[in-house]
Amino acid sequence: MQNSQHSEPLVRLLGVTKMYVQPDNYDILILDDITLEIRPGEFVALLGPSGSGKSTLLRIITGLSSPSFGTVLYRGRPVTGPNLHAAMVFQSFALYPWLTVLQNVELGLQAKGVLPAERHDRAVKLIDLIGLNGYEDAFPKELSGGMRQRVGFARALAVEPELLCMDEPFSALDFLTAENLRSELLDLWLESKIPTRAILMVTHGIEEAVYMADRIIILSKNPARIVSDMPIALPYPRNRKDPAFMQMVDTVYKVVTGWDDNPHQSAVADLSEPKNPDRPHLRPIPHGHLSMLSGLLELVADRGGRDDLYHLGSELLLEVDDLLPVTETAELFHLAEVKEGDLYLTDLGHQFVEADVSKRKEIIRNQLYDIPIFRLIDRVLRSKTNHAMVKEFFNDILEEHFSVEEAERQLMIAINWGRFADFFHYDTDTELLYLADDQLLSSQEGVQDSE
Ligand code: ADP
């Protein structure tokens, strides 16, 4: 809101870095050198892909977790434990099933030592404010998801937090419920009906961020760094159909998709620090499904070979989080290129769209020979006399390069792509990857082709 530039920051993060230790004792870098300030009057959205570290950052700001390096200050004082001036709203609120709505809302006040009579009055007022008047004595199981989330908001607001933190608070709700709750919360905030001084909302929805926040901080992934910190100067109430609103969404979309301005940047971005500096680092492949890839390319071909990613995302009902891995896969296979928020088909992309299934398989197969994970699999399978190897073997290798979870994911995607493209066979019962005679021939051709 107003005058935020001139007031003392509520939150200051200086060089905040967070690492987690993996089960194999290697560190994985999640947040890298995050420096930012949040001032009274600001509604800040933290936008980034899932798994980028947004919740981790929120937990550090509220004092629920501590950084590995760097400093967190609240009103100029170091945060060393849970910040009592902050409250958190989660995606789905853990309400106590044996307590009524009123008792659930009173809980936070009880912890603060507020006396019973005042506790009761404040909770009743908040329940009214958040639109649950008449439900004071209901139990959580009698409420819809939207109403439960309202109780979650009331519980967080009951303690009159200076800083309200929200971790994807609308993402578990159906569209209409979410939309209502968003505008009601905005109304409470903009009309100063709550004493909250600043709001910090984690989201992966670009439209949601532009609809609600007056500042958007965009994070990258692996590790999370601040890619952009932009003000949203649109007046409230905002209208999603307003050209200025759509323009702003488009701008944010461009920044988000611009993470991979260099076509291979995201495909080669480290998912973890190299575990062993002497060993060449294996490049991760994007988490793209081939069926979605075909659908996307066909749609773009229908549009004359080029379309705005934001339009494509909304048409396919995909959040940018789900769309990016597919566009990254298209770029990795040289089927398309992303430039300034638009997706263009390459010549190969046009050939792919016009091809039948067996030709499509061949196009992808030829691309796979250029990708390190597939080169590795091909080399191993061809070096074995039976041309077969258990999946576990590759899993172990990948775990040298990625977290345990990511290694499994990488192998699953590689197996899906490899099977589709007849690059190798995979037997789900024996968990064996193997090459058949025709593949042995074609792989040699493929290597010659690509060299
Ligand atoms: P986001 O909120 O952006 O989806 P998170 O902050 O939840 O991301 O997680 C970021 C990364 O940190 C993920 O890869 C997640 O698996 C990892 N992570 C989160 N918490 C822990 C933890 N306690 N121990 C190890 N890794 C974790």
XYZ file of C-alpha atoms in Angstrom, residues 152-324:
173
model
C -7.418 -21.475 8.767
C -7.376 -17.794 7.823
C -9.328 -16.852 10.949
C -6.902 -18.811 13.121
C -3.910 -17.063 11.552
C -5.537 -13.622 11.720
C -6.720 -14.088 15.308
C -3.234 -13.417 16.624
C -3.238 -10.114 14.718
C 0.063 -10.869 12.989
C 2.102 -7.992 11.642
C 3.314 -10.286 8.911
C 0.844 -12.694 7.337
C 2.581 -15.510 5.468
C 0.608 -17.743 3.149
C 1.903 -20.891 1.474
C -0.216 -21.559 -1.634
C -3.341 -20.829 0.409
C -5.808 -21.131 -2.477
C -4.338 -23.981 -4.475
C -6.316 -26.785 -2.800
C -9.657 -25.033 -3.381
C -11.970 -25.210 -6.364
C -11.861 -22.244 -8.729
C -14.879 -20.302 -7.454
C -14.164 -20.825 -3.783
C -10.574 -19.732 -4.336
C -11.667 -16.660 -6.270
C -14.113 -15.596 -3.541
C -11.607 -16.084 -0.779
C -8.938 -14.163 -2.719
C -11.126 -11.116 -3.166
C -12.389 -11.239 0.428
C -8.859 -11.369 1.763
C -7.868 -8.480 -0.518
C -10.815 -6.517 0.787
C -9.772 -7.085 4.433
C -6.252 -6.012 3.564
C -6.968 -3.023 1.349
C -9.668 -1.665 3.624
C -7.371 -2.115 6.659
C -9.930 -4.297 8.414
C -7.052 -6.367 9.780
C -4.018 -4.937 11.571
C -1.607 -6.931 9.362
C 1.268 -4.724 8.136
C 2.576 -6.895 5.288
C 1.576 -10.048 3.435
C 3.920 -12.579 1.890
C 2.292 -15.182 -0.335
C 3.993 -18.165 -1.909
C 2.416 -19.191 -5.194
C 3.183 -20.839 -8.493
C 0.227 -19.136 -10.182
C 1.228 -16.107 -12.256
C -2.324 -14.781 -12.559
C -2.913 -15.174 -8.851
C 0.262 -13.201 -8.116
C -0.678 -10.393 -10.524
C -4.243 -10.343 -9.192
C -3.274 -9.956 -5.562
C 0.217 -8.639 -4.980
C 1.790 -5.242 -5.411
C 5.214 -6.773 -5.808
C 6.320 -10.094 -7.308
C 9.616 -11.748 -6.510
C 10.445 -14.448 -9.043
C 12.711 -17.298 -7.982
C 14.689 -19.666 -10.175
C 15.155 -23.314 -9.341
C 18.176 -25.434 -8.517
C 19.125 -23.434 -6.586
C 16.606 -20.656 -5.908
C 17.964 -17.209 -6.681
C 16.012 -13.998 -7.187
C 15.503 -13.669 -10.936
C 13.320 -10.599 -10.780
C 11.708 -8.315 -8.237
C 8.983 -6.298 -9.914
C 6.314 -3.908 -8.701
C 2.725 -4.494 -9.869
C 1.337 -0.992 -10.096
C -2.181 -1.908 -11.253
C -4.961 -0.296 -9.193
C -7.268 -2.482 -7.077
C -9.738 -4.043 -7.566
C -8.059 -5.762 -10.480
C -9.932 -7.174 -13.399
C -8.472 -10.230 -15.124
C -10.001 -9.156 -18.442
C -8.453 -5.683 -18.314
C -5.811 -5.337 -21.109
C -3.326 -3.828 -18.617
C -3.808 -6.878 -16.368
C -3.261 -9.285 -19.262
C -0.224 -7.319 -20.364
C 1.248 -7.615 -16.865
C 0.586 -11.373 -16.762
C 2.300 -11.647 -20.117
C 5.309 -9.689 -18.855
C 5.655 -11.943 -15.807
C 5.238 -14.979 -18.046
C 8.104 -13.743 -20.194
C 10.377 -13.349 -17.206
C 9.432 -16.784 -15.906
C 9.951 -18.524 -19.239
C 13.006 -16.377 -19.915
C 14.917 -18.440 -17.358
C 15.930 -20.542 -20.310
C 16.694 -17.798 -22.813
C 19.638 -19.953 -23.676
C 17.820 -22.947 -25.200
C 19.719 -25.497 -23.183
C 20.215 -23.589 -20.018
C 17.421 -25.179 -18.061
C 18.149 -28.575 -19.527
C 21.695 -28.326 -18.268
C 21.001 -26.461 -15.036
C 22.478 -28.256 -12.087
C 19.906 -30.074 -10.019
C 22.516 -30.374 -7.376
C 26.075 -29.313 -6.967
C 28.435 -31.786 -8.570
C 29.095 -34.392 -5.904
C 32.520 -35.139 -7.190
C 34.304 -32.267 -8.933
C 36.601 -34.693 -10.796
C 33.686 -36.484 -12.403
C 31.894 -34.863 -15.349
C 28.475 -33.700 -14.211
C 25.554 -35.489 -15.834
C 23.032 -33.059 -17.228
C 19.467 -33.530 -16.058
C 16.693 -33.910 -18.578
C 13.494 -31.878 -18.192
C 10.436 -33.587 -16.751
C 8.456 -33.482 -20.014
C 5.865 -36.054 -21.066
C 6.048 -36.969 -24.729
C 2.267 -37.135 -25.151
C 2.025 -33.557 -23.926
C 4.919 -32.611 -26.199
C 3.082 -33.891 -29.287
C -0.116 -32.117 -28.257
C 1.694 -28.846 -27.676
C 3.573 -28.952 -30.987
C 0.391 -29.800 -32.907
C -1.393 -26.863 -31.302
C 1.449 -24.496 -32.191
C 1.502 -25.833 -35.767
C -2.240 -25.060 -35.999
C -1.422 -21.488 -35.016
C 1.000 -21.111 -37.905
C 4.093 -22.375 -36.108
C 4.291 -19.792 -33.350
C 2.261 -18.833 -30.299
C 2.453 -17.002 -27.038
C 3.341 -19.342 -24.171
C 0.876 -17.640 -21.879
C -1.973 -18.323 -24.327
C -0.823 -21.895 -24.845
C -0.689 -22.471 -21.102
C -4.186 -21.161 -20.501
C -5.556 -23.058 -23.489
C -4.060 -26.340 -22.297
C -5.083 -25.510 -18.706
C -1.446 -25.797 -17.689
C 0.285 -23.696 -15.081
C 3.666 -22.447 -16.213
C 5.150 -25.016 -13.860
C 3.680 -27.832 -15.916
C 4.214 -26.156 -19.276
C 7.914 -25.350 -18.875
